[in-house]
PDB file of C-alpha atoms in Angstrom:
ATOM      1  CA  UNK A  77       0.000   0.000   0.000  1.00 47.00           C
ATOM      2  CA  UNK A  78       1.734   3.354  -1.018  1.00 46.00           C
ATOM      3  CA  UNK A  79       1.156   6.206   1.361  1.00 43.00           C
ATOM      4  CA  UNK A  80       3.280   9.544   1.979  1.00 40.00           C
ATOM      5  CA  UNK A  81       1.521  10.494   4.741  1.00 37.00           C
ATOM      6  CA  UNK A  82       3.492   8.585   7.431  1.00 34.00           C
ATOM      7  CA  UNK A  83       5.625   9.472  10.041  1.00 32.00           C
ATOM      8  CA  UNK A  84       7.618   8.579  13.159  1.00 27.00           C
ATOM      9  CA  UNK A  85       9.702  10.677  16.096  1.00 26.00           C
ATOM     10  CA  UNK A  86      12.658   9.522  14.936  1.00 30.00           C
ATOM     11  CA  UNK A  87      14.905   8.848  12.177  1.00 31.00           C
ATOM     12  CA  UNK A  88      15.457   5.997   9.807  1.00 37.00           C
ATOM     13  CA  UNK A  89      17.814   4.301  12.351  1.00 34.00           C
ATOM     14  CA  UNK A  90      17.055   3.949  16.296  1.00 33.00           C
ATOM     15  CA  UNK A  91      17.856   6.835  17.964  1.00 34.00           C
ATOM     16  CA  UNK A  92      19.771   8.353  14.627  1.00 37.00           C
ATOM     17  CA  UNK A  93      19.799  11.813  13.691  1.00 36.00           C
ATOM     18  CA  UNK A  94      22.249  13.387  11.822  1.00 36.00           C
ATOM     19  CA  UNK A  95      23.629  15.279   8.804  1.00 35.00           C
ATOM     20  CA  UNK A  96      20.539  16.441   7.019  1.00 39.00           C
ATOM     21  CA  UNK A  97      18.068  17.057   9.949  1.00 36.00           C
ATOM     22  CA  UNK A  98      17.486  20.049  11.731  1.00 37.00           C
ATOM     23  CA  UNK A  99      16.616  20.346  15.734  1.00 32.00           C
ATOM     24  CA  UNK A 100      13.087  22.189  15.812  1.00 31.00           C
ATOM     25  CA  UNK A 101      12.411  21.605  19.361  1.00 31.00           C
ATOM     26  CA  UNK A 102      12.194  17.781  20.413  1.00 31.00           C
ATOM     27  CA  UNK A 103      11.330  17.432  16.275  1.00 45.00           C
ATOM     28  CA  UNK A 104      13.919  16.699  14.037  1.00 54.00           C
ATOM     29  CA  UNK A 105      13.000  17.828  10.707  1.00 62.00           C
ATOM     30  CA  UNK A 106      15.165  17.061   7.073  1.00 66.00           C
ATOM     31  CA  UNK A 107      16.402  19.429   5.243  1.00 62.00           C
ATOM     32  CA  UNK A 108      15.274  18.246   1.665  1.00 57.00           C
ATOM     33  CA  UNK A 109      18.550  19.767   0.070  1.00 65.00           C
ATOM     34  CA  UNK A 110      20.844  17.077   2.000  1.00 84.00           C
ATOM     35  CA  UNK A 111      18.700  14.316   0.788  1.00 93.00           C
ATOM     36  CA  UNK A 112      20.542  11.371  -1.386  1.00 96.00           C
ATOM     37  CA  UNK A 113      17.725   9.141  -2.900  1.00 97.00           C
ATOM     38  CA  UNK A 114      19.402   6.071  -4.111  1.00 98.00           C
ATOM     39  CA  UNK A 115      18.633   2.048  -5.142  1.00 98.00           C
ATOM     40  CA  UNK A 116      17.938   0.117  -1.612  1.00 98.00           C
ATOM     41  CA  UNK A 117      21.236  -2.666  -0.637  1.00 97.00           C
ATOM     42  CA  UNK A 118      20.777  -5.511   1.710  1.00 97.00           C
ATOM     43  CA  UNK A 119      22.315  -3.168   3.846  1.00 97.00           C
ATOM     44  CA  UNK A 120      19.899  -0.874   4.177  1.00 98.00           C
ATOM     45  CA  UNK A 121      17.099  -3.893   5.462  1.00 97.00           C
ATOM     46  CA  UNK A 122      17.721  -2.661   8.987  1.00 97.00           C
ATOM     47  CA  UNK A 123      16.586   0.933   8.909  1.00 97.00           C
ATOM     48  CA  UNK A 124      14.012   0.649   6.122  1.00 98.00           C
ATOM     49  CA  UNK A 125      12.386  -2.001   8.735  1.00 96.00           C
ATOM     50  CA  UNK A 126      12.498   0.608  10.887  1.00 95.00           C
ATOM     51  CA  UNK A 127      11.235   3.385   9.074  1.00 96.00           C
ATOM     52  CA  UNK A 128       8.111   0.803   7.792  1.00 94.00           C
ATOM     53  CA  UNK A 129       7.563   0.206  11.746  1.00 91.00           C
ATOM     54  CA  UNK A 130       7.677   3.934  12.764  1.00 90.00           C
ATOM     55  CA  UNK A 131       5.831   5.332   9.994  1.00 89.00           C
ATOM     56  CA  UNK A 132       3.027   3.055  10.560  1.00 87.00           C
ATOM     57  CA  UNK A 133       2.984   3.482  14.232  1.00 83.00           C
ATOM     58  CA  UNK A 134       2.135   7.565  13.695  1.00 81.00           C
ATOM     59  CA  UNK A 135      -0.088   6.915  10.935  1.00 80.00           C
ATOM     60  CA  UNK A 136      -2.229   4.034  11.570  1.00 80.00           C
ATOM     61  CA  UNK A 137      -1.329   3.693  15.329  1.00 70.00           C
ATOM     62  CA  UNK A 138      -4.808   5.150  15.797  1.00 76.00           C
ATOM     63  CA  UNK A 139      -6.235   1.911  14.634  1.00 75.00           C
ATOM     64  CA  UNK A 140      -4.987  -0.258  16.985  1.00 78.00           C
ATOM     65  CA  UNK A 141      -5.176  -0.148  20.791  1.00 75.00           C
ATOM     66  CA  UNK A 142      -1.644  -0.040  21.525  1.00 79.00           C
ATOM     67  CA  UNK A 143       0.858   0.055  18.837  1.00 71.00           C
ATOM     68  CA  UNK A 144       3.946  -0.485  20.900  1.00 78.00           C
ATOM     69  CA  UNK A 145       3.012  -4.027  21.552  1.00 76.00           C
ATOM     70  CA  UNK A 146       0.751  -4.745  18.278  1.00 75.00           C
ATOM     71  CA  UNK A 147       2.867  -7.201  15.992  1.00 74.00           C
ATOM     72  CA  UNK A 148       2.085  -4.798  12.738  1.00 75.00           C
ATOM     73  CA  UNK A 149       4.285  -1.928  14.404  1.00 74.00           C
ATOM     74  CA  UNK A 150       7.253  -3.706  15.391  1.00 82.00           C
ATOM     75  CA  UNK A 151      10.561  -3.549  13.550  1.00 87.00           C
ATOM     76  CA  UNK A 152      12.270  -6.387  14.324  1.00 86.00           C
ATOM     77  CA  UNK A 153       9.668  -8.731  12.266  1.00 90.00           C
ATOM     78  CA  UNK A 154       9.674  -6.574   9.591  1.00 92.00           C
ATOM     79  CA  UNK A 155      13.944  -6.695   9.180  1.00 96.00           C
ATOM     80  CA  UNK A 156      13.875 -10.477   8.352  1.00 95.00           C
ATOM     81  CA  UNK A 157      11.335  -9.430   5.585  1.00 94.00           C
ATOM     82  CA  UNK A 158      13.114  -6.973   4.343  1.00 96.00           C
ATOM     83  CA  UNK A 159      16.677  -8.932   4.287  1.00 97.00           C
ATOM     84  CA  UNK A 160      14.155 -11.482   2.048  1.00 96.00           C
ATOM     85  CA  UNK A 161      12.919  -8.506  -0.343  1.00 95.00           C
ATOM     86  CA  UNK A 162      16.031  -7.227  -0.972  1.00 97.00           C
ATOM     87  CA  UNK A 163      18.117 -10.535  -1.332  1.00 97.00           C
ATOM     88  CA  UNK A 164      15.818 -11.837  -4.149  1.00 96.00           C
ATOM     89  CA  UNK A 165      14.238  -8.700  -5.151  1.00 92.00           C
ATOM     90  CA  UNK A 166      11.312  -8.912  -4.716  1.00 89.00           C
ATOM     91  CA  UNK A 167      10.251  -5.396  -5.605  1.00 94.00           C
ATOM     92  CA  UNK A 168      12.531  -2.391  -7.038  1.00 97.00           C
ATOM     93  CA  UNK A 169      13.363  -0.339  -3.540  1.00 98.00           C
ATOM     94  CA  UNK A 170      14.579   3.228  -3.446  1.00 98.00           C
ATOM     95  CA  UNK A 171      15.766   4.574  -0.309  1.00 98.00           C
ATOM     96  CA  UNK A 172      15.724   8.549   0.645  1.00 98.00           C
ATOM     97  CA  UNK A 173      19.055   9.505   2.821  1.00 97.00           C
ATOM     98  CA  UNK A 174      19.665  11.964   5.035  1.00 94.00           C
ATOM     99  CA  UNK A 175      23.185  12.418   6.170  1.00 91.00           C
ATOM    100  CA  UNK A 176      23.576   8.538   7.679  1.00 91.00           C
ATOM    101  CA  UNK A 177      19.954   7.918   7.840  1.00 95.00           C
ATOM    102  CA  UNK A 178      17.126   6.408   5.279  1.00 97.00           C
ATOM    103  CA  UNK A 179      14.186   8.948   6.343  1.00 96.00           C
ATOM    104  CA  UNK A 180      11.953   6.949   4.053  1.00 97.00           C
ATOM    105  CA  UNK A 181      11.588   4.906   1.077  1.00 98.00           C
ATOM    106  CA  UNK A 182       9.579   3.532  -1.993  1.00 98.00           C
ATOM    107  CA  UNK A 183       9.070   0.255  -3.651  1.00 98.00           C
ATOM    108  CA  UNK A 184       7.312  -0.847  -7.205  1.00 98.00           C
ATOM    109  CA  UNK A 185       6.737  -4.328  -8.262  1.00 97.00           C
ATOM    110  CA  UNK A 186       5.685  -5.951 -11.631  1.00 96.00           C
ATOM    111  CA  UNK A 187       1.980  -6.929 -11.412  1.00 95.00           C
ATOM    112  CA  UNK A 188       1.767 -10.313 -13.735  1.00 88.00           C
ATOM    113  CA  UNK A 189      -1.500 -11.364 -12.106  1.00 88.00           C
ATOM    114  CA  UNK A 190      -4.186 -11.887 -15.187  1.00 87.00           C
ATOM    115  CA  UNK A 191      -6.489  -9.448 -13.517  1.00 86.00           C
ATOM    116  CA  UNK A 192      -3.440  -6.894 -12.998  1.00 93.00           C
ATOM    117  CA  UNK A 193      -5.303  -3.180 -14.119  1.00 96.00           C
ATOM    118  CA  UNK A 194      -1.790  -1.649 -14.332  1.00 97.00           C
ATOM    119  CA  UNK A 195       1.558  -3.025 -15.174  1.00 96.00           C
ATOM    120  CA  UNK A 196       3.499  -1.815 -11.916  1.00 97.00           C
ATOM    121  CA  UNK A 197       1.926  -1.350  -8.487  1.00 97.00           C
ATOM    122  CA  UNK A 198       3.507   1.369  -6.259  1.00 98.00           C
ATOM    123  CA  UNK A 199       3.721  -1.344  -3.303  1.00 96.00           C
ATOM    124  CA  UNK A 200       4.828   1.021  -0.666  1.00 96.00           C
ATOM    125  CA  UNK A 201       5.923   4.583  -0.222  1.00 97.00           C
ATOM    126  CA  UNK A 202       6.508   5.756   3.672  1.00 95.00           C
ATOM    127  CA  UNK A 203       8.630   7.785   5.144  1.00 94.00           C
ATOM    128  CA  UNK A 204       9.159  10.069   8.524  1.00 93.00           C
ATOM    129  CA  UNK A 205       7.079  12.723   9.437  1.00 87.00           C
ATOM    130  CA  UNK A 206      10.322  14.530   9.858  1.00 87.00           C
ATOM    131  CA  UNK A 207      10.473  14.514   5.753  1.00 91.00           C
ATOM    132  CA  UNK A 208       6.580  15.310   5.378  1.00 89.00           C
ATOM    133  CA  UNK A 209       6.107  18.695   3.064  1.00 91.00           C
ATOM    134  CA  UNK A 210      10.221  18.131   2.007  1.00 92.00           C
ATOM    135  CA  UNK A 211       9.726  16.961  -1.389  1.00 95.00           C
ATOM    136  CA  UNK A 212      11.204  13.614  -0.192  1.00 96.00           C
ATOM    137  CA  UNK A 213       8.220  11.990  -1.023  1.00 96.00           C
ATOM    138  CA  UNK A 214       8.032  13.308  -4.496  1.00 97.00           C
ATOM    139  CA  UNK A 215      11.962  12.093  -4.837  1.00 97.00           C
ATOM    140  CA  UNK A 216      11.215   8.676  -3.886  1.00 98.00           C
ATOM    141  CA  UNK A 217       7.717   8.636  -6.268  1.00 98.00           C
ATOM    142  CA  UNK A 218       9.764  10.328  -9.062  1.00 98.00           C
ATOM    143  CA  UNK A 219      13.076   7.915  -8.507  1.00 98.00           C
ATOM    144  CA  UNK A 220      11.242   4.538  -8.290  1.00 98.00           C
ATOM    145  CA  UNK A 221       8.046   5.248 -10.599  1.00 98.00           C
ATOM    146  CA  UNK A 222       8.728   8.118 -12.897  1.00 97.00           C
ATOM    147  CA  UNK A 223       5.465   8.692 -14.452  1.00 96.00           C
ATOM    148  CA  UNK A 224       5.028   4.923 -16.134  1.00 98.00           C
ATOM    149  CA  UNK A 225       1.387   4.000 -15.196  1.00 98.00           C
ATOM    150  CA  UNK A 226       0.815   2.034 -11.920  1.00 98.00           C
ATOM    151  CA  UNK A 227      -1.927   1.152  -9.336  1.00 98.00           C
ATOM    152  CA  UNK A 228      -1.667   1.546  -5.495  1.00 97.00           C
ATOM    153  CA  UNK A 229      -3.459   0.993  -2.311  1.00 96.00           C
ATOM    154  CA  UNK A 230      -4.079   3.655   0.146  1.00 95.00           C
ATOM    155  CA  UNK A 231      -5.334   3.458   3.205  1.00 92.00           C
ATOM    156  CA  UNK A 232      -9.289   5.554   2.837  1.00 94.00           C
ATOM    157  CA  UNK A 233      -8.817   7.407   5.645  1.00 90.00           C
ATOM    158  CA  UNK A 234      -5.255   9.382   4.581  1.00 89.00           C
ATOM    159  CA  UNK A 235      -5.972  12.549   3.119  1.00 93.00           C
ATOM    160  CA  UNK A 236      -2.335  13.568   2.787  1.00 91.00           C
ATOM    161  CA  UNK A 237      -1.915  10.136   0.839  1.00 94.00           C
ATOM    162  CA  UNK A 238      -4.843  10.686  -1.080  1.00 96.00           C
ATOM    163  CA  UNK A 239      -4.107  14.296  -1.613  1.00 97.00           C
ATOM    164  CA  UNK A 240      -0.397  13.578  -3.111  1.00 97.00           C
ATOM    165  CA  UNK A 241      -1.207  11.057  -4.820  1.00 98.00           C
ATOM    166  CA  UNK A 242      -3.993  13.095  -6.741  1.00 98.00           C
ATOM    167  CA  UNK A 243      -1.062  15.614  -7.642  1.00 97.00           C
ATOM    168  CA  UNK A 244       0.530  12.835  -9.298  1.00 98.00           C
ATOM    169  CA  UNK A 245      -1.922  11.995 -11.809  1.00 98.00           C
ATOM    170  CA  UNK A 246      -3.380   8.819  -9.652  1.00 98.00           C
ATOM    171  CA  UNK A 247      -7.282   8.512  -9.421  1.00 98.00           C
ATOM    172  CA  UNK A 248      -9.975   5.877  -7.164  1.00 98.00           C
ATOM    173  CA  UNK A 249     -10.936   3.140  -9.531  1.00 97.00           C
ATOM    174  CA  UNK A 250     -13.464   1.657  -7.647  1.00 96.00           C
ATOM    175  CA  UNK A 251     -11.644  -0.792  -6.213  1.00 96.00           C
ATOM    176  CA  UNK A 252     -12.100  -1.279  -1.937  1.00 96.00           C
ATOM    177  CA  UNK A 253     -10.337  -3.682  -0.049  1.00 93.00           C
ATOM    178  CA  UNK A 254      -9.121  -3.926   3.014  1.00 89.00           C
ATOM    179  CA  UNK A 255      -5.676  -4.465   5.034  1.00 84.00           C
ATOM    180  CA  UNK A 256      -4.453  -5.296   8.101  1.00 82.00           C
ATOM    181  CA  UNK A 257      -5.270  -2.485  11.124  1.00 82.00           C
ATOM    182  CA  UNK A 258      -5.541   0.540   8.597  1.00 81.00           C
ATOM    183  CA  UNK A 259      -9.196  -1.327   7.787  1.00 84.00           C
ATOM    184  CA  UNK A 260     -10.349   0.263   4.430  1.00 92.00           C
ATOM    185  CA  UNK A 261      -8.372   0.885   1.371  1.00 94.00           C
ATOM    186  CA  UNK A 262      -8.593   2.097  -2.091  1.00 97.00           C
ATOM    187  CA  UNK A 263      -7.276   1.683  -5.374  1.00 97.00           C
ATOM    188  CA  UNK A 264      -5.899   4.210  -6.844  1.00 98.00           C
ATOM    189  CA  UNK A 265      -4.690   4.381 -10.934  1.00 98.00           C
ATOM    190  CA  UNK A 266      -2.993   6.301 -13.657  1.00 97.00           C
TER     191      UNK A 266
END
């Protein structure tokens, strides 16, 4: 499910902050300028797990009752996954960098299903609410999709998703579904 309108307290790394973040407060935000956004290495599995974890902690945490102990928000599951994505890719995966840290990232995949409605879907796009409104999100679309055509899932209920993903030429198609806490979802096409 793609979906820029994520976000965590940190950055892409436990406790990391660095090069390309600015203190604002207890809020760390990136400075878009110092931003590298580059192809995702089997090095990289520990900190995009992270950033997957933490960005949907602050934006579907809502949805649950506690995320800090619900298995869908917790990082260390989601490294061995990632290790397994990356090894025998799995999907393309771009990774946004900030100084030391991957603040978010993006991944595509063929879709060679028979009842595929695009040839690509935009599986994921997340990053830290430190990068919200940086043009990180727009790096990562640009960097992994371009403007090829596609299909996504976003959660209903994100009107920052929804919102960006309208600026980018991607429309409802009818299509509802739903996935795991965020509950209802929507295609989206172009």
């Amino acid at each position: 499910m793609g979906n820029e309108d994520v976000g965590t307290s940190g950055i892409g790394r436990p406790g990391g902050s660095g090069p390309g973040t600015e203190q604002a407060g207890s809020t760390a935000r990136v400075d878009s300028g110092a931003v590298v956004v580059r192809a995702a290495t089997l090095d990289d599995a520990e900190a995009i797990a992270h950033v997957h974890a933490a960005s949907w902690r602050e934006t579907y945490g809502r949805f649950v009752a506690d995320p800090s102990t619900d298995p869908w928000f917790d990082a260390g599951r989601r490294v061995p996954m990632w290790r397994a994505n990356l090894s025998d890719g799995s999907f393309t995966t771009v990774v946004a960098v900030a100084g030391r840290d991957v603040v978010g990232f993006a991944a595509v995949r063929p879709t060679d299903e028979d009842d595929a409605v695009r040839p690509e879907e935009l599986t994921m796009l997340y990053l830290l609410a430190a990068a919200h409104g940086s043009g990180v999100g727009q790096a990562l679309l640009d960097a992994v999709l371009a403007d090829r055509p596609a299909s996504l899932w976003v959660a209903a209920d994100n009107p920052r998703a929804h919102a960006f993903y309208r600026r980018n030429g991607f429309v409802p198609d009818g299509a509802e579904s739903t996935f795991g806490p965020v509950g209802a979802t929507v295609r989206l096409v172009r």
